[in-house]
Structures are given as C-alpha cells and as structure tokens.
Tab-separated table of C-alpha atoms in Angstrom:
chain	number	residue	atom	x	y	z
A	1	MET	CA	-112.511	-90.642	-6.527
A	2	ALA	CA	-113.592	-87.419	-4.774
A	3	SER	CA	-110.963	-85.418	-6.669
A	4	PHE	CA	-112.253	-86.783	-9.966
A	5	ALA	CA	-115.768	-85.655	-9.073
A	6	ALA	CA	-114.568	-82.251	-8.070
A	7	THR	CA	-112.631	-81.819	-11.266
A	8	GLU	CA	-115.647	-82.807	-13.402
A	9	LEU	CA	-117.996	-80.618	-11.424
A	10	GLY	CA	-115.565	-77.753	-11.834
A	11	ARG	CA	-115.502	-78.235	-15.570
A	12	LEU	CA	-119.381	-78.560	-15.812
A	13	PHE	CA	-120.381	-75.971	-13.139
A	14	PRO	CA	-117.642	-73.246	-13.230
A	15	SER	CA	-120.077	-70.560	-12.293
A	16	LEU	CA	-121.336	-72.426	-9.281
A	17	LEU	CA	-118.262	-73.955	-7.919
A	18	ALA	CA	-115.921	-71.017	-8.073
A	19	THR	CA	-115.548	-67.392	-9.164
A	20	PRO	CA	-112.466	-65.255	-9.431
A	21	ARG	CA	-113.351	-63.537	-6.177
A	22	ASN	CA	-114.512	-66.606	-4.273
A	23	PRO	CA	-112.679	-69.785	-5.105
A	24	ARG	CA	-114.536	-71.835	-2.509
A	25	PRO	CA	-117.533	-74.016	-3.460
A	26	VAL	CA	-120.930	-72.318	-3.153
A	27	PRO	CA	-123.048	-73.955	-0.447
A	28	SER	CA	-126.131	-75.758	-1.718
A	29	PRO	CA	-129.642	-75.347	-0.368
A	30	LEU	CA	-129.064	-78.431	1.773
A	31	GLY	CA	-126.223	-76.795	3.597
A	32	ARG	CA	-123.446	-78.754	1.937
A	33	SER	CA	-121.034	-77.860	-0.928
A	34	LEU	CA	-121.735	-79.366	-4.316
A	35	GLU	CA	-118.504	-81.283	-3.817
A	36	THR	CA	-119.898	-83.182	-0.919
A	37	LEU	CA	-123.058	-84.101	-2.758
A	38	VAL	CA	-121.100	-86.653	-4.745
A	39	SER	CA	-120.238	-89.763	-2.749
A	40	PHE	CA	-118.560	-92.956	-4.020
A	41	SER	CA	-118.356	-96.482	-2.893
A	42	SER	CA	-115.295	-98.515	-3.656
A	43	SER	CA	-116.856	-99.814	-6.860
A	44	ILE	CA	-118.945	-96.928	-8.125
A	45	ARG	CA	-117.642	-94.046	-10.223
A	46	ALA	CA	-119.718	-91.280	-11.839
A	47	ALA	CA	-119.005	-91.262	-15.586
A	48	PRO	CA	-118.481	-88.034	-17.459
A	49	ALA	CA	-121.506	-88.715	-19.537
A	50	ALA	CA	-123.655	-88.951	-16.424
A	51	LEU	CA	-122.195	-85.631	-15.231
A	52	GLU	CA	-123.030	-84.005	-18.497
A	53	LEU	CA	-126.599	-85.232	-18.234
A	54	CYS	CA	-126.875	-83.714	-14.758
A	55	ALA	CA	-125.417	-80.441	-16.168
A	56	ARG	CA	-128.186	-80.339	-18.819
A	57	ASN	CA	-130.744	-80.891	-16.105
A	58	GLY	CA	-129.297	-78.226	-13.811
A	59	ARG	CA	-128.508	-80.504	-10.928
A	60	ALA	CA	-125.457	-82.096	-9.339
A	61	PRO	CA	-125.163	-85.901	-9.610
A	62	VAL	CA	-125.651	-88.007	-6.483
A	63	VAL	CA	-124.299	-91.536	-6.279
A	64	ALA	CA	-125.243	-93.418	-3.076
A	65	ALA	CA	-122.612	-95.415	-1.430
A	66	GLY	CA	-123.360	-98.902	-0.147
A	67	THR	CA	-126.612	-99.342	-2.065
A	68	LYS	CA	-127.870	-102.975	-2.121
A	69	HIS	CA	-128.794	-104.336	-5.487
A	70	LEU	CA	-130.893	-107.492	-5.920
A	71	ILE	CA	-131.122	-109.247	-9.283
A	72	GLY	CA	-132.163	-112.741	-10.348
A	73	SER	CA	-129.630	-115.138	-11.719
A	74	LEU	CA	-129.805	-117.034	-14.976
A	75	THR	CA	-127.260	-119.601	-13.836
A	76	LYS	CA	-128.680	-120.637	-10.481
A	77	THR	CA	-131.514	-122.734	-11.822
A	78	GLU	CA	-131.144	-125.815	-9.651
A	79	GLY	CA	-134.387	-126.627	-7.860
A	80	LEU	CA	-136.513	-124.024	-9.666
A	81	LYS	CA	-139.812	-125.294	-10.873
A	82	PHE	CA	-141.804	-123.806	-13.733
A	83	ALA	CA	-145.289	-124.171	-15.185
A	84	VAL	CA	-145.995	-123.245	-18.795
A	85	VAL	CA	-149.632	-122.441	-19.660
A	86	VAL	CA	-150.064	-122.588	-23.463
A	87	ALA	CA	-153.106	-121.592	-25.441
A	88	ARG	CA	-153.996	-124.022	-28.279
A	89	PHE	CA	-155.799	-121.392	-30.384
A	90	ASN	CA	-153.389	-120.310	-33.145
A	91	GLU	CA	-151.444	-123.465	-32.397
A	92	ILE	CA	-149.103	-123.058	-35.353
A	93	ILE	CA	-147.693	-120.025	-33.460
A	94	THR	CA	-148.034	-121.130	-29.872
A	95	ASN	CA	-146.258	-124.460	-30.566
A	96	LEU	CA	-143.263	-122.554	-31.874
A	97	LEU	CA	-143.296	-120.288	-28.806
A	98	LEU	CA	-143.490	-123.332	-26.553
A	99	GLU	CA	-140.505	-124.950	-28.404
A	100	GLY	CA	-138.487	-121.754	-27.894
A	101	ALA	CA	-139.337	-121.706	-24.211
A	102	LEU	CA	-138.454	-125.344	-23.551
A	103	GLU	CA	-135.196	-125.087	-25.506
A	104	THR	CA	-134.259	-122.043	-23.377
A	105	PHE	CA	-135.057	-123.918	-20.126
A	106	GLN	CA	-132.894	-126.775	-21.292
A	107	ARG	CA	-130.049	-124.438	-22.300
A	108	TYR	CA	-130.067	-122.921	-18.830
A	109	SER	CA	-129.987	-126.302	-17.107
A	110	VAL	CA	-133.599	-126.488	-15.930
A	111	ASP	CA	-134.495	-130.130	-15.407
A	112	ASP	CA	-137.286	-131.533	-17.594
A	113	ASP	CA	-138.864	-132.875	-14.442
A	114	ASP	CA	-139.119	-129.319	-13.045
A	115	ILE	CA	-141.258	-128.151	-15.985
A	116	THR	CA	-144.997	-128.727	-16.236
A	117	VAL	CA	-146.895	-127.811	-19.467
A	118	VAL	CA	-150.599	-127.127	-19.268
A	119	LYS	CA	-152.636	-126.543	-22.461
A	120	VAL	CA	-155.786	-124.458	-22.494
A	121	PRO	CA	-158.211	-123.572	-25.320
A	122	GLY	CA	-157.189	-119.974	-25.904
A	123	SER	CA	-155.356	-116.926	-24.541
A	124	PHE	CA	-158.470	-115.852	-22.642
A	125	GLU	CA	-158.299	-118.995	-20.501
A	126	VAL	CA	-154.603	-118.622	-19.695
A	127	PRO	CA	-154.803	-116.243	-16.678
A	128	VAL	CA	-157.190	-118.306	-14.527
A	129	VAL	CA	-155.048	-121.399	-14.915
A	130	ALA	CA	-151.905	-119.414	-14.214
A	131	GLN	CA	-153.505	-118.102	-11.058
A	132	ARG	CA	-154.459	-121.537	-9.861
A	133	LEU	CA	-150.991	-122.902	-10.577
A	134	GLY	CA	-149.386	-119.998	-8.745
A	135	LYS	CA	-151.518	-120.502	-5.685
A	136	SER	CA	-150.715	-124.233	-5.583
A	137	GLY	CA	-147.317	-123.373	-4.136
A	138	LYS	CA	-145.636	-125.895	-6.488
A	139	PHE	CA	-143.970	-123.481	-8.888
A	140	ASP	CA	-141.464	-120.636	-8.748
A	141	ALA	CA	-142.743	-118.924	-11.904
A	142	ILE	CA	-145.602	-119.428	-14.393
A	143	LEU	CA	-144.888	-118.737	-18.066
A	144	CYS	CA	-148.035	-117.816	-20.083
A	145	ILE	CA	-147.988	-118.362	-23.819
A	146	GLY	CA	-150.555	-117.493	-26.405
A	147	ALA	CA	-151.168	-115.665	-29.686
A	148	VAL	CA	-153.903	-113.207	-30.448
A	149	ILE	CA	-154.098	-112.058	-34.062
A	150	ARG	CA	-156.280	-109.137	-35.142
A	151	GLY	CA	-159.342	-109.930	-37.186
A	152	ASP	CA	-162.259	-107.997	-38.705
A	153	THR	CA	-164.028	-107.348	-35.362
A	154	SER	CA	-163.216	-105.933	-31.969
A	155	HIS	CA	-162.868	-109.411	-30.542
A	156	TYR	CA	-159.049	-109.044	-30.730
A	157	ASP	CA	-159.071	-106.035	-28.390
A	158	ALA	CA	-161.212	-107.834	-25.798
A	159	VAL	CA	-159.088	-110.905	-25.771
A	160	ALA	CA	-155.678	-109.168	-25.885
A	161	ASN	CA	-156.604	-106.738	-23.037
A	162	SER	CA	-158.182	-109.436	-20.941
A	163	ALA	CA	-155.153	-111.712	-21.305
A	164	ALA	CA	-152.669	-108.988	-20.426
A	165	SER	CA	-154.519	-107.736	-17.364
A	166	GLY	CA	-155.411	-111.344	-16.334
A	167	VAL	CA	-151.741	-112.526	-16.313
A	168	LEU	CA	-150.785	-109.459	-14.300
A	169	ASN	CA	-153.541	-110.085	-11.778
A	170	ALA	CA	-152.667	-113.754	-11.614
A	171	GLY	CA	-149.175	-112.820	-10.490
A	172	LEU	CA	-150.329	-110.216	-8.048
A	173	SER	CA	-152.938	-112.455	-6.448
A	174	SER	CA	-150.792	-115.574	-6.157
A	175	GLY	CA	-147.535	-113.894	-5.282
A	176	VAL	CA	-145.737	-115.969	-7.923
A	177	PRO	CA	-144.204	-114.358	-11.009
A	178	CYS	CA	-146.515	-114.886	-14.041
A	179	ILE	CA	-144.714	-113.983	-17.212
A	180	PHE	CA	-146.599	-112.527	-20.162
A	181	GLY	CA	-145.660	-114.436	-23.324
A	182	VAL	CA	-148.765	-113.788	-25.324
A	183	LEU	CA	-148.249	-112.357	-28.805
A	184	THR	CA	-150.698	-109.623	-29.893
A	185	CYS	CA	-150.170	-109.125	-33.642
A	186	ASP	CA	-151.934	-107.558	-36.583
A	187	ASP	CA	-151.485	-110.504	-38.887
A	188	MET	CA	-149.984	-113.982	-39.094
A	189	ASP	CA	-146.717	-112.711	-40.629
A	190	GLN	CA	-146.007	-110.624	-37.584
A	191	ALA	CA	-146.707	-113.593	-35.362
A	192	LEU	CA	-144.469	-115.919	-37.308
A	193	ASN	CA	-141.710	-113.363	-37.267
A	194	ARG	CA	-141.952	-113.334	-33.462
A	195	ALA	CA	-142.192	-117.098	-33.146
A	196	GLY	CA	-138.709	-117.970	-34.415
A	197	GLY	CA	-138.564	-115.663	-37.472
A	198	LYS	CA	-136.476	-112.506	-38.034
A	199	SER	CA	-137.670	-110.913	-34.747
A	200	GLY	CA	-136.568	-113.916	-32.740
A	201	ASN	CA	-138.683	-116.194	-30.527
A	202	LYS	CA	-140.632	-114.433	-27.865
A	203	GLY	CA	-141.315	-117.725	-26.118
A	204	ALA	CA	-137.544	-118.058	-25.507
A	205	GLU	CA	-137.407	-114.448	-24.292
A	206	ALA	CA	-140.247	-115.045	-21.850
A	207	ALA	CA	-138.550	-118.184	-20.527
A	208	LEU	CA	-135.396	-116.129	-19.726
A	209	THR	CA	-137.588	-113.655	-17.855
A	210	ALA	CA	-139.213	-116.539	-15.947
A	211	ILE	CA	-135.809	-117.875	-14.883
A	212	GLU	CA	-134.581	-114.516	-13.688
A	213	MET	CA	-137.766	-113.695	-11.780
A	214	ALA	CA	-137.990	-117.132	-10.201
A	215	SER	CA	-134.364	-116.802	-9.056
A	216	LEU	CA	-134.969	-113.280	-7.711
A	217	PHE	CA	-137.875	-114.435	-5.664
A	218	LYS	CA	-136.305	-117.642	-4.295
A	219	HIS	CA	-132.817	-116.367	-3.523
A	220	HIS	CA	-133.625	-112.757	-2.454
A	221	LEU	CA	-137.241	-111.818	-1.911
A	222	LEU	CA	-138.591	-114.892	-0.097
A	223	LYS	CA	-135.693	-115.369	2.350
C-alpha cells in the first residue's frame, strides 16, 4: 500500500518528492516527508483520481487509518417505530406521498403495528404535531408529509418556509429525527411528478430516510 502511494505521489509531485541532485523526499512543514503523510488501513486505498484531485489543489492526500464510520441500516428495521404526520391540504398529492411512504415501510419489513399515521389540516400544522410526537418517546423517527403549491400571493413562501424550519426545529427540540417530506412546487404538474410521476415518489424517498435515521439513532447514537 505504502509503495503504491509513493509511486503515485512521485508521478504527481515529481518536483517535490525528488530532484536529480536530491533523490530523497522533501520534508513537509509538519516535519514529515510527503510519503509519510499518506497512511492506510487494511481496507482503505487512495485512488488515483483522489490523488489527482489533491494534485490540482496543491496538497498531499491524507487517509486516516482506523476511522470509525457510523451509518444507519435499511435492513435492521425490527422494533423501529414510526409516526407519519400528513397534511390534508392538497390531499390529492399528500395521499399519493403517504401511499409511497407506507409501501416503502412495508417493503423494508416495518410492521404495520409500528406505524402511526396522524392527519393535520395543512403543512403549517405539521411541525407542532411532529414535535409533540417526538417528545412522547414512542417513536424512533417522525415522517412529515405535505404539499405546498405556489399561488398568486406570497402565502406560499410563508407556509413553505415555516414548514421547513418548523420540521427542523421539531427534530432538534425533541431529539428524534423528523424527516422533511413536504413538497414545495410551482404548480400541480410538478407536484404530481414528484408524487409517483416521472420524478418518483418523494414520500417513498422520505420513508427511506426515516428508516436510515431511526436505525442510526437506535443502534449507534443512543447506545
């Protein structure tokens, strides 16, 4: 591994690593040769493309050995409990998003008994309910679904911004992942395209995010 790094660095940094008069690596400002700046674990190897990027940026690549990586699982769903807060306004869209979310939960083996669906009047009301559900301690993640479609007034901006910041604050204040699945679209066609049309179903995508975040918290961050 080290010889591979040295070879690549020699190719990318010929003027730094060696000269005809001085074949030894030039010490770095940290007191170590550029060769020793690259370290490898048994499973990590610097790709030539990464080395080339470092060359363009004028710095030597550093790969830390033994770094611990935490990531949620999409397969360890047993025991995970979810709440889905759904806005009824623009119901033709939010029902499609809800269907996509529930189908995804089922596909990834989340039990129906572990899913609670709560319906609220509109997207503006979603965050406060999400916060209350998060603070109840009964759920591992809260999925927030709604659809805000631009009209002739500035009402759209107020609702869209409030929904986004509200869902974020609900997660921060409750300590439970609150997933933003609220569509903010210019027209109905855009919304339909994102509720099962040519752009996919954003409710299904949000459900995947909810599963991964719930798993991350339960299996790694809350131990």
